[in-house]
Amino acid sequence: MALIVQKYGGTSVGTLERIQAVADRVIRCKEAGDDIVVVLSAMSGETNRLLGLAQEIDENASEREKDVLVSTGEQVTIALLSIALQKKGCDAISMTGDQIRMHTDNAHGKARITDIDDHNIHAHLKDNKVVVIAGFQGRSPDNYITTLGRGGSDTTAVAIAAALKADECQIYTDVDGVYTTDPRVEPKARRLESITFEEMLEMASLGAKVLQIRAVEFAGKYNVPLRVLSSFTEGNGTLISYEGNKMESPVISGIAFNRDEASLTILGVPDKPSVAASILAPIGDANIDVDMIIQNSMGDNTADFTFTVHRNDYKRAKELLEETSSKLGAREVQGKDSLAKISIVGVGMMNHPGVAKTMFETLGDEGINMQLISTSEIKVSVVVDEKYLELAVRALHSAYNLEQ
Ligand code: ASP
Ligand code: MG
């Protein structure tokens, strides 16, 4: 007998028919002999609808009141699922974040979980009940309702699985797992049986559509095996754990990409200590995230310095860099805002030299110029012109045999 935490997202509980289908699935698992704790999101669209209502009254509505408002979405679905389970003859009880003592800090709208008192949940499981818990919500040290940030029910589910030492945390959504790349770009993309936490974090751009990245970090930290699967079809989904894909142990597990890249270069800055800091400090102060950073010493006591930012931040970052440029007496500022980043990801590359070579040859054969390159232990990223994104992803998918 296993203890399973199942989380169902907004589309999986979006209508009464869907809620009935979730009830049937929960009952099948329960009848197979497992203890089941369910964590739910609000019906799809509901959180946005509620936030819209608040905004109609006041665009700057208080975060505390917005938490009171949006947390109702999950309260609706947990009650409806419990009613559906009971009607089908399965003993169930719904619980709010407050009732399970989901303690958080008091950062309304983006609260962090500090502690869970699993005592209540265990008591109900002992009575052979399915416990249906509202995701996304907690309780602050002042006993106020808090929420965990958009998509936060995933984190609720993982936190509960960690607290209960559950055997697995299953995230039911509308896709049937994590894919080798985005199937809309490469139709030959394949569902992965399993993947490691590290790979999943590096593939954030693919995974983000599937589950909240904070939940993956949480699961890694507490070693909770996570499984992503569809509530609309049958299948094993994708297991995310420390074991990863031991059976197949591919060199590359997937190809992630990001369309919204921009790069900025400052040419001919004095090559001396703390120049990098003086270039990046104003960018950081403006809350602009910097991703890749590359510096080349030019041999004439100057250096060229390039970094990438999100495309939305490009204009502002360029203005700031131009100010820095005149202060430092640099030669010129250049920039490009129609770039894409493509990353090959896989723990297997640690033991396989030559992985980057295949990537560079493949892109070269397609006539695609790489503008920036960066590597980590389990990832190689390149920045290319956005117009080559699809071509590059497909060529790499085939070069690493990911369709098999
Ligand atoms: N209902 C919340 C949201 O839409 C939490 C969640 O679905 O995970 O962000
Ligand atoms: Mg979600």
Short mmCIF file of C-alpha atoms and ligand atoms in Angstrom, two decimals:
data_model
loop_
_atom_site.label_atom_id
_atom_site.label_comp_id
_atom_site.label_asym_id
_atom_site.label_seq_id
_atom_site.Cartn_x
_atom_site.Cartn_y
_atom_site.Cartn_z
CA MET A 1 0.00 0.00 0.00
CA ALA A 2 1.33 3.39 -0.99
CA LEU A 3 0.51 6.94 0.04
CA ILE A 4 -0.06 9.07 -3.05
CA VAL A 5 -0.65 12.83 -3.28
CA GLN A 6 -2.56 13.67 -6.46
CA LYS A 7 -2.83 17.25 -7.65
CA TYR A 8 -5.39 18.21 -10.30
CA GLY A 9 -5.03 21.50 -12.15
CA GLY A 10 -7.65 23.97 -13.29
CA THR A 11 -8.59 22.29 -16.59
CA SER A 12 -8.90 18.92 -14.82
CA VAL A 13 -11.59 20.38 -12.53
CA GLY A 14 -12.92 22.95 -15.01
CA THR A 15 -16.46 21.53 -15.28
CA LEU A 16 -18.70 19.26 -13.23
CA GLU A 17 -18.13 16.45 -15.77
CA ARG A 18 -14.39 16.82 -15.28
CA ILE A 19 -14.80 16.79 -11.51
CA GLN A 20 -16.83 13.57 -11.80
CA ALA A 21 -14.03 12.09 -13.91
CA VAL A 22 -11.47 13.07 -11.25
CA ALA A 23 -13.67 11.41 -8.62
CA ASP A 24 -13.75 8.20 -10.69
CA ARG A 25 -9.97 8.24 -11.04
CA VAL A 26 -9.45 8.82 -7.31
CA ILE A 27 -11.80 5.96 -6.51
CA ARG A 28 -9.94 3.60 -8.89
CA CYS A 29 -6.65 4.41 -7.13
CA LYS A 30 -8.22 4.03 -3.71
CA GLU A 31 -9.70 0.66 -4.68
CA ALA A 32 -6.25 -0.46 -5.83
CA GLY A 33 -5.32 -0.13 -2.15
CA ASP A 34 -3.50 3.20 -1.93
CA ASP A 35 -4.09 6.04 0.51
CA ILE A 36 -4.98 9.14 -1.49
CA VAL A 37 -4.58 12.82 -0.64
CA VAL A 38 -5.92 15.15 -3.34
CA VAL A 39 -4.82 18.76 -3.84
CA LEU A 40 -6.89 20.93 -6.17
CA SER A 41 -6.62 24.15 -8.13
CA ALA A 42 -9.56 26.42 -8.80
CA MET A 43 -11.63 25.79 -11.94
CA SER A 44 -9.68 27.05 -14.95
CA GLY A 45 -10.13 30.79 -15.43
CA GLU A 46 -11.58 31.31 -11.96
CA THR A 47 -8.52 32.89 -10.33
CA ASN A 48 -8.25 35.38 -13.19
CA ARG A 49 -11.97 36.09 -13.01
CA LEU A 50 -11.76 36.88 -9.31
CA LEU A 51 -8.69 39.08 -9.70
CA GLY A 52 -10.57 40.91 -12.47
CA LEU A 53 -13.44 41.67 -10.10
CA ALA A 54 -11.09 43.17 -7.55
CA GLN A 55 -9.39 45.21 -10.22
CA GLU A 56 -12.70 46.67 -11.39
CA ILE A 57 -13.11 48.24 -7.97
CA ASP A 58 -9.48 49.13 -7.31
CA GLU A 59 -6.43 48.53 -9.46
CA ASN A 60 -4.33 48.66 -6.31
CA ALA A 61 -6.54 46.44 -4.16
CA SER A 62 -4.81 45.30 -0.99
CA GLU A 63 -2.87 42.05 -1.29
CA ARG A 64 -4.46 40.76 1.90
CA GLU A 65 -7.99 41.18 0.55
CA LYS A 66 -7.03 39.72 -2.83
CA ASP A 67 -5.82 36.59 -1.02
CA VAL A 68 -9.16 36.31 0.79
CA LEU A 69 -10.85 36.64 -2.59
CA VAL A 70 -8.83 34.29 -4.82
CA SER A 71 -8.53 31.55 -2.22
CA THR A 72 -12.28 30.97 -2.65
CA GLY A 73 -11.65 29.38 -6.05
CA GLU A 74 -9.99 26.35 -4.49
CA GLN A 75 -12.61 26.15 -1.76
CA VAL A 76 -15.27 25.60 -4.42
CA THR A 77 -13.47 22.72 -6.14
CA ILE A 78 -12.51 20.82 -2.96
CA ALA A 79 -16.13 20.87 -1.78
CA LEU A 80 -17.49 19.78 -5.17
CA LEU A 81 -15.00 16.92 -5.48
CA SER A 82 -15.73 15.73 -1.95
CA ILE A 83 -19.46 15.81 -2.69
CA ALA A 84 -18.87 13.84 -5.91
CA LEU A 85 -16.73 11.26 -4.06
CA GLN A 86 -19.29 10.87 -1.29
CA LYS A 87 -22.12 10.49 -3.80
CA LYS A 88 -20.15 7.67 -5.43
CA GLY A 89 -19.82 5.97 -2.05
CA CYS A 90 -16.24 7.01 -1.24
CA ASP A 91 -15.64 8.60 2.14
CA ALA A 92 -13.97 11.98 1.63
CA ILE A 93 -13.37 15.22 3.49
CA SER A 94 -12.37 18.63 2.15
CA MET A 95 -9.86 20.78 4.03
CA THR A 96 -8.74 24.38 3.55
CA GLY A 97 -5.15 25.55 3.94
CA ASP A 98 -6.01 26.89 7.37
CA GLN A 99 -7.55 23.60 8.48
CA ILE A 100 -4.48 21.58 7.56
CA ARG A 101 -2.29 24.22 9.25
CA MET A 102 -0.42 25.18 6.10
CA HIS A 103 1.75 27.81 7.79
CA THR A 104 3.33 30.48 5.60
CA ASP A 105 5.09 33.79 6.04
CA ASN A 106 2.97 36.90 5.63
CA ALA A 107 3.99 37.84 2.09
CA HIS A 108 0.46 38.06 0.70
CA GLY A 109 0.20 36.99 -2.93
CA LYS A 110 3.57 35.22 -2.90
CA ALA A 111 3.78 33.55 0.49
CA ARG A 112 6.38 30.92 1.34
CA ILE A 113 5.46 27.76 3.23
CA THR A 114 7.15 27.57 6.62
CA ASP A 115 5.60 24.49 8.17
CA ILE A 116 2.78 21.97 7.77
CA ASP A 117 1.10 20.19 10.65
CA ASP A 118 0.34 16.81 9.06
CA HIS A 119 -1.46 15.55 12.14
CA ASN A 120 -4.98 16.34 10.86
CA ILE A 121 -4.37 14.76 7.49
CA HIS A 122 -3.01 11.57 9.05
CA ALA A 123 -6.02 11.28 11.35
CA HIS A 124 -8.43 11.37 8.40
CA LEU A 125 -6.36 8.93 6.36
CA LYS A 126 -6.46 6.55 9.30
CA ASP A 127 -10.25 6.72 9.11
CA ASN A 128 -9.88 5.53 5.51
CA LYS A 129 -10.96 8.86 4.03
CA VAL A 130 -9.75 10.56 0.89
CA VAL A 131 -8.50 13.97 2.06
CA VAL A 132 -9.18 16.75 -0.47
CA ILE A 133 -7.04 19.83 0.17
CA ALA A 134 -7.26 23.35 -1.25
CA GLY A 135 -4.06 24.19 -3.11
CA PHE A 136 -2.47 27.64 -3.37
CA GLN A 137 -3.53 28.85 0.07
CA GLY A 138 -2.03 29.00 3.52
CA ARG A 139 -2.20 30.90 6.76
CA SER A 140 0.09 33.65 7.93
CA PRO A 141 1.56 34.10 11.43
CA ASP A 142 -1.32 36.58 12.01
CA ASN A 143 -3.82 33.82 11.08
CA TYR A 144 -4.71 35.58 7.84
CA ILE A 145 -5.31 33.80 4.53
CA THR A 146 -2.28 33.84 2.24
CA THR A 147 -1.69 32.54 -1.29
CA LEU A 148 1.50 31.10 -2.73
CA GLY A 149 1.73 32.84 -6.10
CA ARG A 150 0.20 31.85 -9.43
CA GLY A 151 0.40 28.15 -10.12
CA GLY A 152 1.01 27.61 -6.40
CA SER A 153 -1.11 24.48 -6.03
CA ASP A 154 1.76 22.46 -7.46
CA THR A 155 3.89 23.65 -4.58
CA THR A 156 1.11 22.87 -2.08
CA ALA A 157 0.98 19.30 -3.40
CA VAL A 158 4.74 18.79 -3.19
CA ALA A 159 4.92 20.32 0.28
CA ILE A 160 2.17 18.03 1.53
CA ALA A 161 3.81 15.02 -0.09
CA ALA A 162 7.08 15.96 1.64
CA ALA A 163 5.39 16.45 5.01
CA LEU A 164 3.51 13.14 4.76
CA LYS A 165 6.57 11.35 3.31
CA ALA A 166 4.31 10.23 0.48
CA ASP A 167 5.57 7.62 -1.98
CA GLU A 168 4.82 9.85 -4.96
CA CYS A 169 3.36 13.24 -5.82
CA GLN A 170 1.35 13.06 -9.03
CA ILE A 171 0.60 16.25 -10.93
CA TYR A 172 -2.41 15.72 -13.21
CA THR A 173 -2.67 18.25 -16.00
CA ASP A 174 -3.79 18.51 -19.62
CA VAL A 175 -0.59 17.17 -21.16
CA ASP A 176 0.58 13.59 -20.66
CA GLY A 177 4.12 14.32 -19.52
CA VAL A 178 7.35 16.16 -20.21
CA TYR A 179 8.52 16.00 -23.81
CA THR A 180 11.95 15.93 -25.44
CA THR A 181 11.04 19.33 -26.85
CA ASP A 182 7.92 21.38 -27.59
CA PRO A 183 5.77 19.22 -29.95
CA ARG A 184 4.44 22.38 -31.61
CA VAL A 185 7.95 23.03 -32.92
CA GLU A 186 9.01 19.42 -33.51
CA PRO A 187 6.05 17.06 -34.02
CA LYS A 188 8.42 14.10 -33.54
CA ALA A 189 8.99 15.14 -29.91
CA ARG A 190 8.57 12.19 -27.58
CA ARG A 191 7.29 11.87 -24.03
CA LEU A 192 10.07 11.10 -21.56
CA GLU A 193 9.51 8.14 -19.21
CA SER A 194 11.71 9.79 -16.61
CA ILE A 195 14.04 12.68 -16.05
CA THR A 196 16.13 14.02 -13.15
CA PHE A 197 15.26 17.05 -11.02
CA GLU A 198 18.36 18.82 -12.32
CA GLU A 199 17.34 18.26 -15.94
CA MET A 200 13.80 19.38 -15.25
CA LEU A 201 15.06 22.62 -13.71
CA GLU A 202 17.32 23.26 -16.70
CA MET A 203 14.40 22.59 -19.02
CA ALA A 204 12.35 25.19 -17.17
CA SER A 205 11.16 26.72 -20.42
CA LEU A 206 9.60 23.40 -21.42
CA GLY A 207 8.51 22.47 -17.95
CA ALA A 208 7.05 25.79 -16.96
CA LYS A 209 3.97 25.11 -19.05
CA VAL A 210 3.56 21.81 -17.25
CA LEU A 211 4.32 22.58 -13.64
CA GLN A 212 5.53 25.36 -11.40
CA ILE A 213 9.32 25.41 -11.27
CA ARG A 214 9.26 26.26 -7.59
CA ALA A 215 7.47 22.95 -7.03
CA VAL A 216 10.28 21.09 -8.81
CA GLU A 217 12.87 22.80 -6.60
CA PHE A 218 10.85 21.90 -3.54
CA ALA A 219 10.51 18.28 -4.66
CA GLY A 220 14.25 18.06 -5.29
CA LYS A 221 15.07 19.52 -1.91
CA TYR A 222 12.86 17.03 -0.05
CA ASN A 223 13.43 14.16 -2.49
CA VAL A 224 9.75 13.72 -3.36
CA PRO A 225 9.33 11.68 -6.58
CA LEU A 226 7.14 13.79 -8.87
CA ARG A 227 5.08 12.41 -11.72
CA VAL A 228 3.46 14.57 -14.39
CA LEU A 229 0.52 12.96 -16.13
CA SER A 230 -2.71 13.68 -17.96
CA SER A 231 -6.08 13.56 -16.27
CA PHE A 232 -7.69 13.12 -19.70
CA THR A 233 -5.90 9.97 -20.84
CA GLU A 234 -4.33 6.86 -19.31
CA GLY A 235 -0.55 6.47 -19.22
CA ASN A 236 2.50 6.62 -16.99
CA GLY A 237 3.38 10.26 -17.61
CA THR A 238 6.92 11.39 -16.79
CA LEU A 239 8.63 10.61 -13.50
CA ILE A 240 10.93 13.30 -12.13
CA SER A 241 13.35 11.99 -9.49
CA TYR A 242 17.04 11.75 -8.63
CA GLU A 243 17.28 8.47 -10.50
CA GLY A 244 16.33 9.95 -13.86
CA ASN A 245 16.46 7.89 -16.97
CA LYS A 246 18.82 5.12 -15.79
CA MET A 247 17.47 2.52 -18.19
CA GLU A 248 17.98 4.49 -21.36
CA SER A 249 20.67 6.87 -20.01
CA PRO A 250 20.62 9.08 -23.08
CA VAL A 251 23.33 11.68 -23.54
CA ILE A 252 20.74 14.38 -24.16
CA SER A 253 17.30 14.24 -22.55
CA GLY A 254 15.71 17.24 -24.17
CA ILE A 255 15.97 20.52 -26.01
CA ALA A 256 14.62 23.63 -24.32
CA PHE A 257 14.31 27.01 -25.94
CA ASN A 258 13.31 30.55 -25.26
CA ARG A 259 12.23 32.99 -27.93
CA ASP A 260 12.39 36.22 -26.01
CA GLU A 261 16.11 36.87 -25.82
CA ALA A 262 17.98 40.08 -26.46
CA SER A 263 21.70 40.76 -26.24
CA LEU A 264 23.66 43.90 -25.44
CA THR A 265 27.34 44.53 -26.05
CA ILE A 266 29.54 47.31 -24.78
CA LEU A 267 32.74 47.57 -26.83
CA GLY A 268 36.10 48.93 -25.73
CA VAL A 269 35.65 49.27 -21.98
CA PRO A 270 38.84 49.69 -19.92
CA ASP A 271 40.09 46.19 -19.00
CA LYS A 272 40.55 46.54 -15.26
CA PRO A 273 39.10 45.13 -12.04
CA SER A 274 35.47 45.89 -11.13
CA VAL A 275 34.46 47.03 -14.61
CA ALA A 276 32.02 44.13 -14.95
CA ALA A 277 30.42 45.14 -11.69
CA SER A 278 30.03 48.75 -12.79
CA ILE A 279 28.41 47.60 -16.05
CA LEU A 280 25.95 45.23 -14.42
CA ALA A 281 25.12 47.14 -11.23
CA PRO A 282 22.70 49.62 -12.85
CA ILE A 283 21.04 46.72 -14.70
CA GLY A 284 20.56 44.80 -11.47
CA ASP A 285 19.34 47.92 -9.65
CA ALA A 286 16.66 48.27 -12.34
CA ASN A 287 15.53 44.72 -11.49
CA ILE A 288 16.52 43.41 -14.90
CA ASP A 289 17.58 39.76 -14.93
CA VAL A 290 20.80 39.03 -16.75
CA ASP A 291 21.24 35.54 -18.17
CA MET A 292 24.44 34.88 -20.15
CA ILE A 293 27.56 37.01 -19.64
CA ILE A 294 30.63 36.97 -21.85
CA GLN A 295 33.75 39.11 -21.63
CA ASN A 296 36.66 39.18 -24.07
CA SER A 297 39.95 40.94 -23.33
CA MET A 298 41.10 42.60 -26.52
CA GLY A 299 44.84 42.86 -25.80
CA ASP A 300 44.89 46.67 -26.02
CA ASN A 301 43.82 47.01 -22.38
CA THR A 302 40.19 47.14 -23.40
CA ALA A 303 37.50 44.50 -23.23
CA ASP A 304 34.21 43.76 -24.99
CA PHE A 305 31.40 42.77 -22.69
CA THR A 306 28.16 41.05 -23.80
CA PHE A 307 25.15 39.92 -21.83
CA THR A 308 21.58 38.79 -22.53
CA VAL A 309 18.31 39.96 -21.03
CA HIS A 310 14.63 39.25 -21.63
CA ARG A 311 13.38 41.05 -24.71
CA ASN A 312 10.91 43.09 -22.65
CA ASP A 313 13.84 44.60 -20.75
CA TYR A 314 15.90 45.34 -23.85
CA LYS A 315 15.05 49.01 -24.31
CA ARG A 316 15.60 49.95 -20.69
CA ALA A 317 18.81 47.91 -20.43
CA LYS A 318 20.17 49.61 -23.56
CA GLU A 319 19.49 53.08 -22.15
CA LEU A 320 21.26 52.16 -18.92
CA LEU A 321 24.19 50.68 -20.79
CA GLU A 322 24.56 53.81 -22.87
CA GLU A 323 24.82 55.87 -19.70
CA THR A 324 27.44 53.46 -18.36
CA SER A 325 29.26 53.63 -21.67
CA SER A 326 29.76 57.39 -21.50
CA LYS A 327 30.80 57.18 -17.85
CA LEU A 328 33.43 54.53 -18.59
CA GLY A 329 34.57 56.09 -21.85
CA ALA A 330 33.71 52.95 -23.81
CA ARG A 331 33.70 52.94 -27.60
CA GLU A 332 30.21 51.79 -28.49
CA VAL A 333 27.04 50.00 -27.40
CA GLN A 334 25.41 47.45 -29.70
CA GLY A 335 22.34 45.32 -29.27
CA LYS A 336 20.01 42.78 -30.87
CA ASP A 337 16.51 42.05 -29.75
CA SER A 338 15.33 39.27 -32.06
CA LEU A 339 17.27 36.37 -30.62
CA ALA A 340 16.38 32.94 -29.31
CA LYS A 341 18.21 30.67 -26.90
CA ILE A 342 18.36 26.93 -27.49
CA SER A 343 19.67 24.54 -24.85
CA ILE A 344 20.47 20.87 -25.01
CA VAL A 345 20.04 19.32 -21.57
CA GLY A 346 21.09 15.97 -20.16
CA VAL A 347 22.93 14.54 -17.15
CA GLY A 348 24.40 12.03 -19.62
CA MET A 349 26.66 14.67 -21.12
CA MET A 350 28.83 14.62 -17.99
CA ASN A 351 30.32 11.30 -19.15
CA HIS A 352 30.26 11.99 -22.88
CA PRO A 353 32.77 14.42 -24.32
CA GLY A 354 31.94 15.74 -27.77
CA VAL A 355 28.32 16.62 -27.05
CA ALA A 356 28.87 20.30 -27.78
CA LYS A 357 30.78 19.44 -30.95
CA THR A 358 27.74 17.62 -32.35
CA MET A 359 25.61 20.64 -31.51
CA PHE A 360 27.94 23.10 -33.22
CA GLU A 361 28.39 20.88 -36.30
CA THR A 362 24.65 20.40 -36.64
CA LEU A 363 23.97 24.11 -36.50
CA GLY A 364 26.88 24.80 -38.83
CA ASP A 365 25.57 22.32 -41.41
CA GLU A 366 22.27 24.19 -41.38
CA GLY A 367 24.09 27.48 -41.92
CA ILE A 368 23.00 28.80 -38.53
CA ASN A 369 25.37 31.23 -36.88
CA MET A 370 25.78 31.01 -33.10
CA GLN A 371 26.09 34.40 -31.49
CA LEU A 372 26.70 33.35 -27.89
CA ILE A 373 27.48 30.06 -26.20
CA SER A 374 27.38 29.05 -22.57
CA THR A 375 27.71 25.72 -20.83
CA SER A 376 27.07 24.10 -17.48
CA GLU A 377 27.65 20.51 -16.37
CA ILE A 378 24.41 19.29 -17.89
CA LYS A 379 23.53 21.95 -20.44
CA VAL A 380 24.90 23.69 -23.51
CA SER A 381 23.06 26.84 -24.60
CA VAL A 382 23.48 28.85 -27.76
CA VAL A 383 21.90 32.11 -28.83
CA VAL A 384 20.88 32.38 -32.48
CA ASP A 385 18.76 34.65 -34.64
CA GLU A 386 15.15 34.03 -33.75
CA LYS A 387 14.24 33.17 -37.32
CA TYR A 388 16.37 29.99 -37.09
CA LEU A 389 14.74 28.70 -33.92
CA GLU A 390 12.45 26.06 -35.45
CA LEU A 391 15.07 24.82 -37.88
CA ALA A 392 17.70 24.57 -35.14
CA VAL A 393 15.45 22.70 -32.72
CA ARG A 394 14.42 20.16 -35.37
CA ALA A 395 17.96 19.63 -36.60
CA LEU A 396 19.24 19.07 -33.05
CA HIS A 397 16.33 16.80 -32.15
CA SER A 398 17.30 14.57 -35.01
CA ALA A 399 21.08 14.85 -34.47
CA TYR A 400 20.70 13.49 -30.92
CA ASN A 401 18.18 10.82 -32.01
CA LEU A 402 15.58 12.12 -29.61
CA GLU A 403 12.65 10.81 -31.66
CA GLN A 404 13.61 7.23 -30.78
N1 ASP B 1 -5.60 28.83 -8.89
C1 ASP B 1 -4.27 29.32 -8.72
C2 ASP B 1 -3.77 29.94 -10.01
O1 ASP B 1 -4.44 29.96 -11.01
C3 ASP B 1 -3.32 28.28 -8.26
C4 ASP B 1 -3.10 27.12 -9.21
O2 ASP B 1 -3.91 26.86 -10.09
O3 ASP B 1 -2.10 26.42 -9.04
O4 ASP B 1 -2.69 30.48 -10.03
MG MG B 2 -1.20 25.07 -12.72
#
